[in-house]
CSV table of C-alpha atoms and ligand atoms in Angstrom, one decimal:
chain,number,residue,atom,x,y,z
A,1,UNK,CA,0.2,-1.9,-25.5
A,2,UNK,CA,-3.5,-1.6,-24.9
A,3,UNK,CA,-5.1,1.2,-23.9
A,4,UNK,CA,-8.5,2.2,-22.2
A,5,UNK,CA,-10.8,3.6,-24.2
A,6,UNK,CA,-12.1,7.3,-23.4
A,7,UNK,CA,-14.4,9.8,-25.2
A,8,UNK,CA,-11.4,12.4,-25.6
A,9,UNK,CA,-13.3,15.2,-27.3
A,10,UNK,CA,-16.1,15.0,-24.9
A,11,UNK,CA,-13.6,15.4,-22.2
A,12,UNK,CA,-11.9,18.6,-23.9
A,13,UNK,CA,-14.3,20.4,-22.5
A,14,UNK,CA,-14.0,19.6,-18.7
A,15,UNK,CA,-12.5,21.7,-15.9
A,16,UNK,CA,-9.3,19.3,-15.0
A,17,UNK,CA,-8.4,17.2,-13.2
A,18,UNK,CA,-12.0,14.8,-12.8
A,19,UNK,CA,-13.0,11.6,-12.2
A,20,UNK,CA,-14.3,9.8,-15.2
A,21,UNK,CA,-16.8,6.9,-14.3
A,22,UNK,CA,-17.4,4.5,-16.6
A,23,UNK,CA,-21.1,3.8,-15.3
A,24,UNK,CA,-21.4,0.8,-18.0
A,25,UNK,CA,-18.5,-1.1,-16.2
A,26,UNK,CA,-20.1,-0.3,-13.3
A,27,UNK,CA,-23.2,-2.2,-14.0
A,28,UNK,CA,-21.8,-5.1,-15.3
A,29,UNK,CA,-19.6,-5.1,-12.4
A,30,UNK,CA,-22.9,-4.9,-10.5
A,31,UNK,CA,-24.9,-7.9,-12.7
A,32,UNK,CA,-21.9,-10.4,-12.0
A,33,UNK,CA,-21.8,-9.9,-8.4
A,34,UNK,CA,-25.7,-10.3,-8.3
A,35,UNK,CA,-25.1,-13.6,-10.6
A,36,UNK,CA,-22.4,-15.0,-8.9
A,37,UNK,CA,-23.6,-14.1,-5.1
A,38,UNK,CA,-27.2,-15.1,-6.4
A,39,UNK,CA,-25.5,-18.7,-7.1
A,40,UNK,CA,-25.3,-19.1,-2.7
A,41,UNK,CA,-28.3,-19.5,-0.9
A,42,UNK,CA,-28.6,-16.6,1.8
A,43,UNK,CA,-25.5,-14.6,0.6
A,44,UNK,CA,-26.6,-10.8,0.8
A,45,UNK,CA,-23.6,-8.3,-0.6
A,46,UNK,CA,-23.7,-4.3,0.8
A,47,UNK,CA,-21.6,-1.9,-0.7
A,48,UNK,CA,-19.1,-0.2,1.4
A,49,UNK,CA,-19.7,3.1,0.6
A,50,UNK,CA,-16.7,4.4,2.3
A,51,UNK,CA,-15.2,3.9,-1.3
A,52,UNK,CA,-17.1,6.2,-3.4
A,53,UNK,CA,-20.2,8.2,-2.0
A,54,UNK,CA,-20.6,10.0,-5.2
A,55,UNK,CA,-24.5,10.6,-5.5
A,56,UNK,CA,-24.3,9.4,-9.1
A,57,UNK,CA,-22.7,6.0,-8.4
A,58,UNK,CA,-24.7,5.5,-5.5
A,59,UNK,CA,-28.3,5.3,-7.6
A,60,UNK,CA,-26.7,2.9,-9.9
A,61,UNK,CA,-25.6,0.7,-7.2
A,62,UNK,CA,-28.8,0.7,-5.1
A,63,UNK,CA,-31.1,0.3,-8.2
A,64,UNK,CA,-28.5,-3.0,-8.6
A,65,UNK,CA,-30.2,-4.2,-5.2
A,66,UNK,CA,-27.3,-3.7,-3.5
A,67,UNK,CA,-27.6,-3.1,1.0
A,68,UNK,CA,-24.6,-0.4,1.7
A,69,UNK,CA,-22.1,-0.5,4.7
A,70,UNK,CA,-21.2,2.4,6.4
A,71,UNK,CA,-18.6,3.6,9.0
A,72,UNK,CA,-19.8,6.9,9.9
A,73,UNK,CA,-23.1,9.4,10.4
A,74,UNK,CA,-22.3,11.2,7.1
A,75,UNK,CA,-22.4,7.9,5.4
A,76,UNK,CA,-25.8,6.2,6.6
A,77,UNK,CA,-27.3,10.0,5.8
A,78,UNK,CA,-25.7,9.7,2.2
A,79,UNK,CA,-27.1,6.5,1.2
A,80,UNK,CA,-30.8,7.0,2.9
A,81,UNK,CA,-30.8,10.0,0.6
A,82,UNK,CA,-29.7,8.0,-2.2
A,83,UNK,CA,-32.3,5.5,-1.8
A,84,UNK,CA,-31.1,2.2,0.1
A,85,UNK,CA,-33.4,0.5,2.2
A,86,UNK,CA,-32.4,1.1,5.9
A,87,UNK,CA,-33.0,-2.4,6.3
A,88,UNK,CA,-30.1,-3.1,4.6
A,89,UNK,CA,-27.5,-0.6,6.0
A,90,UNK,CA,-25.2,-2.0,8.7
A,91,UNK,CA,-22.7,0.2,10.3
A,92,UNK,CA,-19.2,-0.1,11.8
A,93,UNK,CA,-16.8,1.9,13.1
A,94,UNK,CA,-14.1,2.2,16.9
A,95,UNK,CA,-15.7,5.5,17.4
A,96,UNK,CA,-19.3,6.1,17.0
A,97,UNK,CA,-20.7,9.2,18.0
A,98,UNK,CA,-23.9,9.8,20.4
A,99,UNK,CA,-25.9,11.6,17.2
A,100,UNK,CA,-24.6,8.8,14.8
A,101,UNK,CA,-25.8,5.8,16.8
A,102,UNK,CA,-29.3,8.0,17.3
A,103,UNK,CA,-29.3,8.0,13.8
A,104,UNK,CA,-28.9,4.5,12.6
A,105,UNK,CA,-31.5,4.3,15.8
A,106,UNK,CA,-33.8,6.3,13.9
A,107,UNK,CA,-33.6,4.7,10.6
A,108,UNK,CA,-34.0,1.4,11.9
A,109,UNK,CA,-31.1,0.5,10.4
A,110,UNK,CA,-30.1,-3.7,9.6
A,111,UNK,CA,-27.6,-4.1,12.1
A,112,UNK,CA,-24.5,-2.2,14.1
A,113,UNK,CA,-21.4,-4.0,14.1
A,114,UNK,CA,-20.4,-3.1,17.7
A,115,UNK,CA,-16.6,-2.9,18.5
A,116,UNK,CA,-16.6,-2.8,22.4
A,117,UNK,CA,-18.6,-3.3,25.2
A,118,UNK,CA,-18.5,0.7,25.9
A,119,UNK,CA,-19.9,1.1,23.0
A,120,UNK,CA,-23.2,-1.9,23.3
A,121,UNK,CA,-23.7,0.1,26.9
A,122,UNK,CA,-24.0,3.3,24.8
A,123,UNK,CA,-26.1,1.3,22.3
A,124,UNK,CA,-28.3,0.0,24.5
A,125,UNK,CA,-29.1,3.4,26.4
A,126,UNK,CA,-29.8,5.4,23.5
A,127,UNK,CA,-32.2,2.9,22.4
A,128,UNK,CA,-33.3,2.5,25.8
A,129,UNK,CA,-34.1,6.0,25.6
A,130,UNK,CA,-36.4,6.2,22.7
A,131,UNK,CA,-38.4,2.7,23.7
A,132,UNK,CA,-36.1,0.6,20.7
A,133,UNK,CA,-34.1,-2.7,20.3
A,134,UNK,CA,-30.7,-2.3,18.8
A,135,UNK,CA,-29.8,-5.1,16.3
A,136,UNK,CA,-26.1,-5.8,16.6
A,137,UNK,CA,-23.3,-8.2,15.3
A,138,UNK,CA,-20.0,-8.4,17.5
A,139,UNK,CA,-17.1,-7.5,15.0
A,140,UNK,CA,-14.6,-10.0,16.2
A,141,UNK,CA,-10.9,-9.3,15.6
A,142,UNK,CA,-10.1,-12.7,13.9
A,143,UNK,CA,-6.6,-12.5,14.2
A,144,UNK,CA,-6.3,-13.8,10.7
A,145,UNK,CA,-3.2,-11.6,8.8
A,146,UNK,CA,-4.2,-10.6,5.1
A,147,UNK,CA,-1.2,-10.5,2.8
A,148,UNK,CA,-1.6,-6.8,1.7
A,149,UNK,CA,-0.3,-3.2,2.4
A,150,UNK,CA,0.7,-2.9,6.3
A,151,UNK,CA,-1.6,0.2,6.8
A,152,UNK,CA,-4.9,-1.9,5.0
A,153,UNK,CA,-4.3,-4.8,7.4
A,154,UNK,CA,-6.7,-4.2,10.2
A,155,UNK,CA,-7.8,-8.3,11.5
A,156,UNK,CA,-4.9,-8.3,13.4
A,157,UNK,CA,-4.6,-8.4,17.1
A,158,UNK,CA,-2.7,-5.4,17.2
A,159,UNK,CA,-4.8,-3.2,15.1
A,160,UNK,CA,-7.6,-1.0,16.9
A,161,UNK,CA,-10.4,-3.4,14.9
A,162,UNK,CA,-13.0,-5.6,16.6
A,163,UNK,CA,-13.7,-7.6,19.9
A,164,UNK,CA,-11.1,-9.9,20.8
A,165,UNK,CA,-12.1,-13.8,20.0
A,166,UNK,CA,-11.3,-14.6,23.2
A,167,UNK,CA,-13.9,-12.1,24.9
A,168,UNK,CA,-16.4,-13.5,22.4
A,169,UNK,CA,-18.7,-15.8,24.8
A,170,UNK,CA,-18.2,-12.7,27.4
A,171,UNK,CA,-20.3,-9.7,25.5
A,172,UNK,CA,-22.9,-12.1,24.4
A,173,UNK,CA,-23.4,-13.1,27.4
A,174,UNK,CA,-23.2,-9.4,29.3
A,175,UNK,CA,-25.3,-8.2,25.6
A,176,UNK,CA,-28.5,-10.8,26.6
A,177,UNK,CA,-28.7,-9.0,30.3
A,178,UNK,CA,-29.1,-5.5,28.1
A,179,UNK,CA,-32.9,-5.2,27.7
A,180,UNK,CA,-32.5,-2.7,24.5
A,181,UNK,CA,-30.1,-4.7,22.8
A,182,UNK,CA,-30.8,-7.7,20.4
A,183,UNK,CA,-27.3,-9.6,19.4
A,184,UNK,CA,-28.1,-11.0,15.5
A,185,UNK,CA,-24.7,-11.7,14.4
A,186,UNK,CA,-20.5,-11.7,13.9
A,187,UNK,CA,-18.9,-9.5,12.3
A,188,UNK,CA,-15.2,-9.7,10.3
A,189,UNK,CA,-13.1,-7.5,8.3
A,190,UNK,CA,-9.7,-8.7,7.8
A,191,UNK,CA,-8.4,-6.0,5.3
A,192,UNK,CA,-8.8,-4.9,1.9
A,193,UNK,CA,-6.7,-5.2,-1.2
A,194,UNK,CA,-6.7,-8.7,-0.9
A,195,UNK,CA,-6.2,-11.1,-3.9
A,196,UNK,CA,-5.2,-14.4,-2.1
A,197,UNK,CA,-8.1,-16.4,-1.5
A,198,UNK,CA,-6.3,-18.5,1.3
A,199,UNK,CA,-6.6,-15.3,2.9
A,200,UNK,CA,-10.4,-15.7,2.8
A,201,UNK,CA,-10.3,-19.4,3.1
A,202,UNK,CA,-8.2,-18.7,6.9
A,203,UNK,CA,-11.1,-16.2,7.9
A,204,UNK,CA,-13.8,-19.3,7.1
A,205,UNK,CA,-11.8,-21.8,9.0
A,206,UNK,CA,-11.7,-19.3,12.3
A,207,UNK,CA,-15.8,-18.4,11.6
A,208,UNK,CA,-16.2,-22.1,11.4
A,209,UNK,CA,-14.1,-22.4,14.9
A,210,UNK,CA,-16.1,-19.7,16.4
A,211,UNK,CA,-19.3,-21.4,15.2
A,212,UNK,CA,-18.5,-24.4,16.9
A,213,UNK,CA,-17.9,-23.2,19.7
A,214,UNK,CA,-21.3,-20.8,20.2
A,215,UNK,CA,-23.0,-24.3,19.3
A,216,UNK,CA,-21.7,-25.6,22.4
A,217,UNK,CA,-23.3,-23.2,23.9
A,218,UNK,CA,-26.6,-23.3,21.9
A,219,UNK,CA,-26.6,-20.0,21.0
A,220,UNK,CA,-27.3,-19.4,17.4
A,221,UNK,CA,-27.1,-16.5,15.3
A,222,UNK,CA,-28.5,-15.1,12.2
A,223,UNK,CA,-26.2,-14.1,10.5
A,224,UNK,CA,-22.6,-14.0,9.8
A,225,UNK,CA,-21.0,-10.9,7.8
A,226,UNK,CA,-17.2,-11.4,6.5
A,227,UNK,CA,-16.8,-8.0,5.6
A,228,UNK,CA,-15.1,-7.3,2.4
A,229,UNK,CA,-11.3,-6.9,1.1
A,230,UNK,CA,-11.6,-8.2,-2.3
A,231,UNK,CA,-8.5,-6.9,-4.9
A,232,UNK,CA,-8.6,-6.0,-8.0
A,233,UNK,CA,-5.6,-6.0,-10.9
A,234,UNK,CA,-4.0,-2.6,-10.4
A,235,UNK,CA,-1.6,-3.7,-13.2
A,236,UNK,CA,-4.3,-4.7,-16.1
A,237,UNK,CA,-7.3,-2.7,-15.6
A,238,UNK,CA,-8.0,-3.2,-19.9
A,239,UNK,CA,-7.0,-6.9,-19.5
A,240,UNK,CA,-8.9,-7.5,-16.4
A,241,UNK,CA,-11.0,-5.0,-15.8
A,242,UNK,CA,-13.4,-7.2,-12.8
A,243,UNK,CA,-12.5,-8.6,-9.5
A,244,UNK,CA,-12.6,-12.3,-9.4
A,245,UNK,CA,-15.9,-12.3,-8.3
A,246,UNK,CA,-16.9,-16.1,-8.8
A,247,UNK,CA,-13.9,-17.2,-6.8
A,248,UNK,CA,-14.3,-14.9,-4.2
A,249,UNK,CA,-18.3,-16.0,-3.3
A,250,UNK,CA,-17.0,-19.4,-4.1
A,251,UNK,CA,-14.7,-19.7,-1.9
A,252,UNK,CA,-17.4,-18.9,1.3
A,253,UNK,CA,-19.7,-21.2,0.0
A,254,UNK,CA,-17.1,-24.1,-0.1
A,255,UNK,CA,-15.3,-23.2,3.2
A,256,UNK,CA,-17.8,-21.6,5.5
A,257,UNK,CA,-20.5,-23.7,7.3
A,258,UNK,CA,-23.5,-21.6,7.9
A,259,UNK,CA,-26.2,-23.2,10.4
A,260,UNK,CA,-29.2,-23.7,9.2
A,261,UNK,CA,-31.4,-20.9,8.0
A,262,UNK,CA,-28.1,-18.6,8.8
A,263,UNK,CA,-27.3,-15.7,6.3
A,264,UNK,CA,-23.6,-14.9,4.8
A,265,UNK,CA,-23.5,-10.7,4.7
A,266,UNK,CA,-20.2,-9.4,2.7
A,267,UNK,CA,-19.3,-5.5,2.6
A,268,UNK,CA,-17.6,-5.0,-1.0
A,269,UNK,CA,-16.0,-1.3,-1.5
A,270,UNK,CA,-12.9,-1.4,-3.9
A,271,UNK,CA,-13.8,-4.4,-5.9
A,272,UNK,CA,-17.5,-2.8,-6.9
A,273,UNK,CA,-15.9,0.3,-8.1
A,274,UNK,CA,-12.2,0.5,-8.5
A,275,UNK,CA,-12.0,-0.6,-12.0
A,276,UNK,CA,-14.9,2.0,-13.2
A,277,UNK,CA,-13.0,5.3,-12.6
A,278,UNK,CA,-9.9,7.4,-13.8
A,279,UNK,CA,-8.3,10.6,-12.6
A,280,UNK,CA,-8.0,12.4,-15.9
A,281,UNK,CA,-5.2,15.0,-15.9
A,282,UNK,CA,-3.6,17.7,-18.0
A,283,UNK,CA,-0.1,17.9,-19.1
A,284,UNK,CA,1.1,21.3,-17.7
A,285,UNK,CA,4.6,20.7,-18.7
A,286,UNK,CA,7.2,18.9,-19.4
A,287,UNK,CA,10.3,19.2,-17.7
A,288,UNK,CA,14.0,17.6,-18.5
A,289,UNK,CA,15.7,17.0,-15.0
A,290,UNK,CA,19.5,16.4,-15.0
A,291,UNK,CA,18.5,12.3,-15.4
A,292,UNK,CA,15.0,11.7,-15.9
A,293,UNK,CA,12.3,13.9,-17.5
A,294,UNK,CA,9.0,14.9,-15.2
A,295,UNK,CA,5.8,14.8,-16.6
A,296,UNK,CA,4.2,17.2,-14.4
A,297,UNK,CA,0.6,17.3,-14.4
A,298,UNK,CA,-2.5,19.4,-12.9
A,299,UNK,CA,-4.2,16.7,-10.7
A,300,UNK,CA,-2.0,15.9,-7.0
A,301,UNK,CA,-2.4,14.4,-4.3
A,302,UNK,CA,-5.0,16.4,-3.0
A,303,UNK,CA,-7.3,14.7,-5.8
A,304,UNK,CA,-5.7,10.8,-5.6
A,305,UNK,CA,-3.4,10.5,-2.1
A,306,UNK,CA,-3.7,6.5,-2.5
A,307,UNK,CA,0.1,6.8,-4.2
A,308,UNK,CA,1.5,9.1,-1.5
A,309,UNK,CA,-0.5,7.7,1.0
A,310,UNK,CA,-0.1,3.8,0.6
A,311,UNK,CA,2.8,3.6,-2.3
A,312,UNK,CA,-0.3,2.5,-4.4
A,313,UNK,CA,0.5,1.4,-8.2
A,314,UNK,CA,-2.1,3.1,-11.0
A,315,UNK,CA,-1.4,2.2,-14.4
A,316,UNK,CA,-1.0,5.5,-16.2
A,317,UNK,CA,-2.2,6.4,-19.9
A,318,UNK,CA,-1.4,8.9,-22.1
A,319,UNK,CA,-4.4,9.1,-24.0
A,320,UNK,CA,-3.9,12.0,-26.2
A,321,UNK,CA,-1.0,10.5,-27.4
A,322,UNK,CA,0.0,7.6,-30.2
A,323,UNK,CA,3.8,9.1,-30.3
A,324,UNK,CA,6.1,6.2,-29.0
A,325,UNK,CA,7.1,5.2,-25.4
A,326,UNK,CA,9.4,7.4,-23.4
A,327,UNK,CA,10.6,7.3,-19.6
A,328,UNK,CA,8.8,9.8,-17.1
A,329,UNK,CA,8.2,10.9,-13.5
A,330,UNK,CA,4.4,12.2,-13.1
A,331,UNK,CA,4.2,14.3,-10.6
A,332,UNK,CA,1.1,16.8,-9.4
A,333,UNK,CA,1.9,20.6,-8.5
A,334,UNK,CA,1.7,20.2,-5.0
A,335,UNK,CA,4.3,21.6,-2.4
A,336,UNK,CA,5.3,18.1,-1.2
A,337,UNK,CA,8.0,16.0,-2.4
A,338,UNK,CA,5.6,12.9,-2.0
A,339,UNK,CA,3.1,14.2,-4.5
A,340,UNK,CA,4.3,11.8,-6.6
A,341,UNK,CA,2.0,9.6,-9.1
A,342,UNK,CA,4.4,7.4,-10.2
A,343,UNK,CA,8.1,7.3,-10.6
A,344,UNK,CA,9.9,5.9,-14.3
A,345,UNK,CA,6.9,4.9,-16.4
A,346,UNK,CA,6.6,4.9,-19.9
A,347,UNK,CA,4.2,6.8,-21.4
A,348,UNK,CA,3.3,7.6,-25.1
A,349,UNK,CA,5.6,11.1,-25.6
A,350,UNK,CA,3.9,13.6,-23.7
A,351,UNK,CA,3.0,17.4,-24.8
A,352,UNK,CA,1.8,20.6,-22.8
A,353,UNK,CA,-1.7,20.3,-23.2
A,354,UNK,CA,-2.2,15.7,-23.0
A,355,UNK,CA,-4.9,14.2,-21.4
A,356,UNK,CA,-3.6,11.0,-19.0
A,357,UNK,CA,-5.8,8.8,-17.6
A,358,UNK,CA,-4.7,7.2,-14.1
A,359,UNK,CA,-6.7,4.2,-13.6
A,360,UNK,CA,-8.4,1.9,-11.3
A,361,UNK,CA,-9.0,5.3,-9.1
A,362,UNK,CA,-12.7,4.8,-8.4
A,363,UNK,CA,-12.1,3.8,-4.9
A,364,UNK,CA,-10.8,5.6,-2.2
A,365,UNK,CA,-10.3,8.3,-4.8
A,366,UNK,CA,-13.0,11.4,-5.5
A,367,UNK,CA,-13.9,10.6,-1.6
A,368,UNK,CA,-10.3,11.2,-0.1
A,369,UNK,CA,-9.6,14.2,-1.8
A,370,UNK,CA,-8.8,17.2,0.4
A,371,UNK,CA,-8.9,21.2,-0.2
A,372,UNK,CA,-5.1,21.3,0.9
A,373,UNK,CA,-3.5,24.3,-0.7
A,374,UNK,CA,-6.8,25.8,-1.1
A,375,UNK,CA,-7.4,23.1,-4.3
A,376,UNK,CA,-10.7,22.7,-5.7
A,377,UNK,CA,-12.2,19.3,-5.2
A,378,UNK,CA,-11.8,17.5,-8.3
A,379,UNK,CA,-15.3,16.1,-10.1
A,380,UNK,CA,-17.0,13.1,-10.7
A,381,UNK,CA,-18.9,12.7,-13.9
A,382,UNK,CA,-20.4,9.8,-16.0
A,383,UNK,CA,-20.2,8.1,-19.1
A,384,UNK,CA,-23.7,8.6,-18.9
A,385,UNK,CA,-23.1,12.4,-18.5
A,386,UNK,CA,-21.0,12.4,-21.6
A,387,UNK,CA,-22.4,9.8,-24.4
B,401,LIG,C1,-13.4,-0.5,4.4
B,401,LIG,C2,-14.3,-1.5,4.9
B,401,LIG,C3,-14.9,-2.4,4.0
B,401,LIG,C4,-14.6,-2.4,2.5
B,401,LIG,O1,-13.3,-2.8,2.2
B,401,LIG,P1,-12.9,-3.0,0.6
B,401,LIG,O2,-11.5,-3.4,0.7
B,401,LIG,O3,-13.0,-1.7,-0.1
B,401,LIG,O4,-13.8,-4.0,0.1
B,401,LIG,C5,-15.8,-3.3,4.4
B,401,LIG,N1,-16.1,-3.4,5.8
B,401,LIG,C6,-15.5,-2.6,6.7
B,401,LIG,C7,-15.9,-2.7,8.1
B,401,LIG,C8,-14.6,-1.6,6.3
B,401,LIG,O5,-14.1,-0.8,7.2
């Protein structure tokens, strides 16, 4: 069996458990997406920086050209100080905050995909207020299922997400009385995770409906933003260590009908930068239960919560080890019976002291991790650190 390759004596060194990024993935990650998306007339890809906000992985993927899609204050102020141009930060979120929507205000930023019509009267006061236009995109709740985790499904119309479709002729039409307001586009975001492209290919056909339907109303927009959701192969990260990029972008340009002169705006998080990063953990010990034998290591759930919080799958490496395959629970030293990384796995035969590597943990990793138990916050460095 394969395994990832790591610089282990450069690693020897390091405070445990942190986040390896491999920063050469990362770009070439970055250069397909630019080829493949670059293939599509008007397709314009932002990175969902809700995945990873390290400052490091940031600068690589803004010098890539890449816009950035936040969710939050904190967010938009994290990627204007990592360089992205505001006019290529669009925001989303249920709940944003007076100071957050007078910040995007302030920046100028692309476009805020508006959830309610609470929140365009907000919108359009605060801009009122300092003599500005809000751009915004309507994020419609699609009501298009995505076959993934229940708790990453959110296009549903019983999640909390979006505008209903229904409604959709409504706020455009109470948005064009709002002197402050300046409605530029849809918004989608049907879930994330997700490796079906029928999946995709459903959202198209209900854009496409939608479309049709503004037309007969002659209102036109420009542009259209599908969000993001693209998987990646939690199973092979050394087999297949990139999302299916070309399919993905493919399938859009084949099934969605932009209008003429109409932009396509996705919002990729886990695909750009999943597959780039690795928890690396220490053995602590090994200990022989009455059935099964626990590898029991120093990183928890306090460092990677996607297992405990989502039953997520990380392919697990022993990589200070050649010795052959044995059976083990790895579990992190946290006081919670679901700090659990994974349960019956074979690993190379593990010794107080081995280095694992749990993969694909570059999204929704370092950023999730939490000071519960008064833990230090695991941290991120580069290949580019370390070679
Ligand atoms: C989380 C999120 C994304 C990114 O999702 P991924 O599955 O990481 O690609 C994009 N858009 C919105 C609005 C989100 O909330």
């Amino acid at each position: 069996m394969s395994k990832g390759s790591f610089p282990i004596k450069e690693f020897e060194g390091q405070r445990t458990p942190f986040y390896y990024y491999d920063l050469d993935l990362l770009r070439e990650t970055l250069d397909t997406i630019n080829r493949e998306a670059g293939k599509h007339e008007g397709f314009h890809v932002h990175y969902a920086i809700k995945a990873n906000a390290n400052p490091k992985v940031l600068r690589v993927i803004r010098k890539a050209g890449l816009g950035a899609d936040c969710v939050s204050g904190g967010e938009i102020e994290a990627c204007v100080k990592a360089g992205f141009p505001s006019s290529k930060i669009v925001y989303a979120g249920v709940g944003k905050c007076d100071w957050e929507i007078n910040l995007g205000l302030d920046n100028d930023i692309f476009c805020f995909n508006v959830e309610s019509i609470p929140e365009l009267e907000v919108i359009n006061e605060l801009a009122a207020a300092k003599g500005k236009v809000a751009r915004v995109a309507f994020r419609l709740n699609p009501n298009v299922g995505a076959h993934t985790h229940a708790n990453i499904t959110t296009g549903l119309a019983e999640n909390k997400f979006g505008i209903a479709m229904r409604d959709m002729l409504k706020v455009i039409e109470e948005a064009s009385h709002m002197a402050n307001i300046k409605v530029v586009g849809l918004h989608f975001h049907i879930g994330s995770q997700i490796l079906d492209m029928g999946d995709f290919h459903a959202l198209c056909n209900r854009v496409n409906e939608l479309q049709d339907e503004l037309e007969r109303h002659r209102i036109q927009l420009e542009h259209i933003n599908v969000g993001g959701g693209l998987g990646i192969d939690y199973q092979h990260p050394n087999r297949v260590p990139m999302a299916d990029f070309k399919a993905y972008f493919d399938t859009y340009a084949s099934r969605l009908k932009l209008r003429p002169g109409q932009t396509l705006h996705f919002e990729l998080g886990r695909a750009v930068v999943a597959p780039m990063g690795s928890l690396i953990t220490r053995t602590l010990y090994i200990k022989e239960g009455s059935t099964k034998k626990f590898c029991i290591v120093d990183a928890g759930f306090t460092d990677l919560i996607r297992p405990a919080l989502y039953q997520a799958y990380h392919k697990i490496e022993n990589i200070s080890s050649d010795e052959p395959m044995e059976a083990y629970d790895v579990v992190g030293p946290i006081c919670e019976s679901t700090d659990v990384f994974a349960k019956q796995i074979d690993l190379n035969h593990a010794h107080r002291g081995d280095l694992l590597a749990i993969r694909s943990a570059g999204a929704y990793g370092e950023i999730m991790a939490s000071g519960y138990n008064c833990r230090q916050l695991p941290q991120g460095i580069t290949s580019d650190e370390l070679t």
